Amino acid sequence: MVQVRMEANILGANELLARKNRAVFAGRGMLVVNLMSSPGSGKTTLLEKTIDHLQGQITLGVIEGDLYTDQDARRIEEKGVQVVQINTEGACHLDAGMISKAYENLSDREMDLLFIENVGNLVCPAEFDLGEDFKAVVMSVAEGNDKPLKYPLIFREAKVILLNKMDLLPYTDFSLERFGHDLEQINPTAPVFKVSGRTGEGMAEWIEWLLGEVKGKRAENIKAF
Ligand code: MG
Ligand code: ZN
């Protein structure tokens, strides 16, 4: 009983901090994307490729969530993009308090687009609002078809779904038809982009959609002030 109530309080406190984050981000007219996936989906490689396409067009920042290492943050830093690393020391998700602290540590807090790479985990990251505009889920064809039905919450919460490692499709049993059918039940409205962070396949469509979201956010902000 006690444990249940404590968990509710933690989520309640997170809700308040997430709301604060959202107000800060909205005031700056920046789009904030919470990128989630299981470990090994190719999230960081996809983020690197996305950054390559966006650099020179818009300004960017990245908050990297990881259990213990800063390997992913170093890869982003090599692109010349500002990045703050959060090490959760074993915690399997990011929360809104971690994001507000990390955001304060970015060198330039004005930007068009802030990416948050969540800890690789298909379960609890979906339950914690960080104050983002939307959640994006990355899943690779190498993970198998069972993931959407096994982890419906994360797929339901996503505004956009990226099916990654499409270059590996011929070497797997992955069925695009079944994937489409399963998403039809869980999240029929989210656009699905079939991409490969390795080969760059499908990136143009994803980037075009994402830039549309950035522009939409900016327009919203102009209207509000
Ligand atoms: Mg990563
Ligand atoms: Zn967790």
Tab-separated table of C-alpha atoms and ligand atoms in Angstrom:
chain	number	residue	atom	x	y	z
A	1	MET	CA	0.000	0.000	0.000
A	2	VAL	CA	2.649	2.494	1.068
A	3	GLN	CA	4.742	1.728	-1.950
A	4	VAL	CA	1.848	2.351	-4.303
A	5	ARG	CA	1.184	5.747	-2.727
A	6	MET	CA	4.855	6.726	-2.950
A	7	GLU	CA	4.948	5.918	-6.626
A	8	ALA	CA	1.853	8.054	-7.202
A	9	ASN	CA	3.573	10.951	-5.434
A	10	ILE	CA	6.720	10.590	-7.518
A	11	LEU	CA	4.642	10.685	-10.675
A	12	GLY	CA	2.673	13.660	-9.336
A	13	ALA	CA	5.862	15.614	-8.595
A	14	ASN	CA	7.158	14.726	-12.035
A	15	GLU	CA	3.948	16.057	-13.580
A	16	LEU	CA	4.520	19.478	-11.965
A	17	LEU	CA	8.132	19.684	-13.120
A	18	ALA	CA	7.167	18.547	-16.612
A	19	ARG	CA	4.583	21.323	-16.789
A	20	LYS	CA	7.257	23.855	-15.787
A	21	ASN	CA	9.651	22.533	-18.430
A	22	ARG	CA	6.934	22.710	-21.061
A	23	ALA	CA	6.210	26.363	-20.214
A	24	VAL	CA	9.930	27.272	-20.410
A	25	PHE	CA	10.345	25.486	-23.756
A	26	ALA	CA	7.144	26.961	-25.206
A	27	GLY	CA	8.218	30.462	-24.170
A	28	ARG	CA	11.251	30.028	-26.379
A	29	GLY	CA	9.314	28.600	-29.311
A	30	MET	CA	11.524	25.540	-29.467
A	31	LEU	CA	10.395	22.051	-30.364
A	32	VAL	CA	11.360	19.353	-27.860
A	33	VAL	CA	11.403	15.706	-28.925
A	34	ASN	CA	11.678	12.796	-26.488
A	35	LEU	CA	13.386	9.978	-28.398
A	36	MET	CA	12.708	6.530	-26.960
A	37	SER	CA	13.604	2.968	-27.902
A	38	SER	CA	15.026	-0.287	-26.612
A	39	PRO	CA	18.829	-0.584	-26.357
A	40	GLY	CA	20.427	-1.337	-29.704
A	41	SER	CA	17.712	0.128	-31.926
A	42	GLY	CA	20.242	2.495	-33.516
A	43	LYS	CA	18.831	5.597	-31.822
A	44	THR	CA	22.127	7.470	-31.554
A	45	THR	CA	23.181	6.674	-35.133
A	46	LEU	CA	19.798	7.874	-36.327
A	47	LEU	CA	20.209	11.038	-34.260
A	48	GLU	CA	23.653	11.625	-35.790
A	49	LYS	CA	22.216	11.276	-39.316
A	50	THR	CA	19.299	13.552	-38.409
A	51	ILE	CA	21.739	16.184	-37.121
A	52	ASP	CA	23.738	15.952	-40.378
A	53	HIS	CA	20.580	16.808	-42.336
A	54	LEU	CA	19.468	19.639	-40.038
A	55	GLN	CA	22.751	21.435	-39.424
A	56	GLY	CA	22.881	24.773	-41.192
A	57	GLN	CA	19.061	24.870	-41.429
A	58	ILE	CA	18.086	25.151	-37.758
A	59	THR	CA	19.783	25.412	-34.345
A	60	LEU	CA	19.983	22.308	-32.193
A	61	GLY	CA	20.705	20.966	-28.744
A	62	VAL	CA	20.796	17.436	-27.356
A	63	ILE	CA	20.273	15.995	-23.887
A	64	GLU	CA	21.681	12.468	-23.735
A	65	GLY	CA	20.327	10.038	-21.170
A	66	ASP	CA	22.432	7.017	-20.385
A	67	LEU	CA	22.841	4.666	-17.441
A	68	TYR	CA	26.572	5.178	-16.852
A	69	THR	CA	28.570	6.242	-19.916
A	70	ASP	CA	29.051	9.374	-22.022
A	71	GLN	CA	29.788	7.502	-25.261
A	72	ASP	CA	26.663	8.705	-27.050
A	73	ALA	CA	27.144	12.318	-25.919
A	74	ARG	CA	30.704	12.280	-27.281
A	75	ARG	CA	29.390	11.158	-30.664
A	76	ILE	CA	26.952	14.092	-30.731
A	77	GLU	CA	29.621	16.521	-29.538
A	78	GLU	CA	31.824	15.490	-32.455
A	79	LYS	CA	29.118	16.895	-34.726
A	80	GLY	CA	29.645	20.308	-33.152
A	81	VAL	CA	26.195	20.276	-31.533
A	82	GLN	CA	25.796	21.353	-27.906
A	83	VAL	CA	25.045	18.388	-25.678
A	84	VAL	CA	24.548	17.671	-21.989
A	85	GLN	CA	24.951	14.146	-20.638
A	86	ILE	CA	22.686	12.805	-17.916
A	87	ASN	CA	23.946	9.668	-16.195
A	88	THR	CA	21.059	8.101	-14.349
A	89	GLU	CA	23.365	5.804	-12.325
A	90	GLY	CA	21.211	2.808	-13.024
A	91	ALA	CA	17.774	4.461	-13.188
A	92	CYS	CA	16.044	3.117	-16.263
A	93	HIS	CA	14.322	6.309	-17.447
A	94	LEU	CA	14.694	10.097	-17.483
A	95	ASP	CA	12.390	12.311	-15.435
A	96	ALA	CA	11.392	15.962	-15.698
A	97	GLY	CA	13.695	17.098	-12.873
A	98	MET	CA	16.736	15.651	-14.676
A	99	ILE	CA	15.706	17.497	-17.841
A	100	SER	CA	15.360	20.904	-16.183
A	101	LYS	CA	18.845	20.558	-14.644
A	102	ALA	CA	20.378	19.367	-17.918
A	103	TYR	CA	18.683	22.146	-19.879
A	104	GLU	CA	20.173	24.774	-17.530
A	105	ASN	CA	23.600	23.357	-18.368
A	106	LEU	CA	23.324	23.783	-22.131
A	107	SER	CA	25.672	26.498	-23.357
A	108	ASP	CA	22.960	28.209	-25.409
A	109	ARG	CA	19.391	27.718	-24.210
A	110	GLU	CA	17.840	29.304	-27.304
A	111	MET	CA	17.451	26.814	-30.125
A	112	ASP	CA	14.916	25.608	-32.662
A	113	LEU	CA	14.996	21.947	-31.713
A	114	LEU	CA	15.999	20.087	-28.581
A	115	PHE	CA	16.397	16.323	-28.767
A	116	ILE	CA	16.239	14.264	-25.615
A	117	GLU	CA	17.643	10.765	-26.078
A	118	ASN	CA	16.011	8.723	-23.349
A	119	VAL	CA	17.537	5.664	-21.667
A	120	GLY	CA	17.182	2.556	-23.859
A	121	ASN	CA	14.072	0.912	-22.425
A	122	LEU	CA	10.617	0.253	-23.880
A	123	VAL	CA	8.790	0.311	-20.551
A	124	CYS	CA	8.941	3.213	-18.078
A	125	PRO	CA	10.303	6.090	-20.225
A	126	ALA	CA	6.804	6.166	-21.725
A	127	GLU	CA	5.297	6.883	-18.287
A	128	PHE	CA	7.387	9.957	-17.493
A	129	ASP	CA	6.436	13.263	-19.061
A	130	LEU	CA	9.581	15.355	-19.507
A	131	GLY	CA	7.825	18.481	-20.772
A	132	GLU	CA	8.487	17.517	-24.389
A	133	ASP	CA	6.242	18.399	-27.320
A	134	PHE	CA	6.047	14.797	-28.372
A	135	LYS	CA	7.538	11.362	-28.031
A	136	ALA	CA	9.201	9.612	-30.961
A	137	VAL	CA	9.765	5.857	-30.858
A	138	VAL	CA	12.585	4.172	-32.730
A	139	MET	CA	12.390	0.449	-33.346
A	140	SER	CA	14.644	-1.608	-35.581
A	141	VAL	CA	13.544	-4.432	-37.854
A	142	ALA	CA	16.155	-6.612	-36.092
A	143	GLU	CA	14.095	-6.479	-32.880
A	144	GLY	CA	11.309	-8.608	-34.324
A	145	ASN	CA	7.608	-8.133	-34.843
A	146	ASP	CA	6.511	-8.787	-31.276
A	147	LYS	CA	7.490	-5.403	-29.826
A	148	PRO	CA	4.420	-3.212	-30.506
A	149	LEU	CA	1.994	-5.693	-28.939
A	150	LYS	CA	4.342	-6.465	-26.030
A	151	TYR	CA	4.978	-2.785	-25.244
A	152	PRO	CA	1.789	-1.080	-26.393
A	153	LEU	CA	2.072	1.991	-24.124
A	154	ILE	CA	5.245	3.361	-25.684
A	155	PHE	CA	3.879	2.833	-29.205
A	156	ARG	CA	0.534	4.389	-28.259
A	157	GLU	CA	2.211	7.458	-26.710
A	158	ALA	CA	4.354	8.133	-29.789
A	159	LYS	CA	3.457	10.928	-32.184
A	160	VAL	CA	5.823	9.468	-34.733
A	161	ILE	CA	7.415	6.038	-35.196
A	162	LEU	CA	10.744	5.389	-36.883
A	163	LEU	CA	11.329	1.878	-38.162
A	164	ASN	CA	15.103	1.720	-38.311
A	165	LYS	CA	17.742	-0.554	-39.856
A	166	MET	CA	15.669	-1.022	-43.004
A	167	ASP	CA	18.895	-2.039	-44.746
A	168	LEU	CA	18.793	-5.230	-42.652
A	169	LEU	CA	15.234	-6.140	-43.646
A	170	PRO	CA	16.230	-8.870	-46.158
A	171	TYR	CA	18.227	-10.655	-43.425
A	172	THR	CA	15.370	-10.795	-40.901
A	173	ASP	CA	11.938	-12.397	-40.609
A	174	PHE	CA	10.435	-8.990	-39.941
A	175	SER	CA	7.052	-8.508	-41.636
A	176	LEU	CA	6.160	-4.943	-42.612
A	177	GLU	CA	2.604	-6.102	-43.154
A	178	ARG	CA	2.269	-7.429	-39.636
A	179	PHE	CA	3.930	-4.305	-38.220
A	180	GLY	CA	1.383	-2.128	-40.032
A	181	HIS	CA	-1.446	-4.340	-38.855
A	182	ASP	CA	-0.309	-4.206	-35.193
A	183	LEU	CA	0.089	-0.425	-35.262
A	184	GLU	CA	-3.371	-0.150	-36.778
A	185	GLN	CA	-4.675	-1.476	-33.464
A	186	ILE	CA	-2.375	0.451	-31.122
A	187	ASN	CA	-1.716	3.775	-32.833
A	188	PRO	CA	-3.352	4.188	-36.226
A	189	THR	CA	-2.593	7.920	-36.599
A	190	ALA	CA	1.184	8.155	-36.013
A	191	PRO	CA	3.203	8.505	-39.207
A	192	VAL	CA	5.740	5.706	-39.646
A	193	PHE	CA	9.043	6.473	-41.347
A	194	LYS	CA	11.050	3.541	-42.647
A	195	VAL	CA	14.667	4.575	-42.309
A	196	SER	CA	18.238	3.403	-42.023
A	197	GLY	CA	20.592	5.487	-39.927
A	198	ARG	CA	23.441	3.533	-41.504
A	199	THR	CA	22.636	3.991	-45.201
A	200	GLY	CA	20.530	7.147	-44.956
A	201	GLU	CA	17.550	5.467	-46.611
A	202	GLY	CA	14.222	7.197	-45.880
A	203	MET	CA	15.884	10.113	-44.080
A	204	ALA	CA	14.579	12.812	-46.446
A	205	GLU	CA	10.921	12.089	-45.615
A	206	TRP	CA	11.593	12.028	-41.865
A	207	ILE	CA	13.539	15.303	-42.004
A	208	GLU	CA	10.817	16.997	-44.021
A	209	TRP	CA	8.187	15.955	-41.472
A	210	LEU	CA	10.379	17.051	-38.562
A	211	LEU	CA	11.102	20.466	-40.080
A	212	GLY	CA	7.339	20.896	-40.513
A	213	GLU	CA	6.940	20.317	-36.769
A	214	VAL	CA	9.708	22.836	-35.958
A	215	LYS	CA	8.034	25.458	-38.154
A	216	GLY	CA	4.635	24.720	-36.609
A	217	LYS	CA	6.060	25.259	-33.137
A	218	ARG	CA	7.659	28.542	-34.137
A	219	ALA	CA	4.386	29.778	-35.665
A	220	GLU	CA	2.521	28.832	-32.472
A	221	ASN	CA	4.964	30.906	-30.451
A	222	ILE	CA	4.607	33.973	-32.682
A	223	LYS	CA	0.822	33.760	-32.333
A	224	ALA	CA	1.054	33.550	-28.533
A	225	PHE	CA	3.070	36.750	-28.072
B	1	MG	MG	22.210	5.723	-27.695
B	2	ZN	ZN	12.492	3.369	-15.292
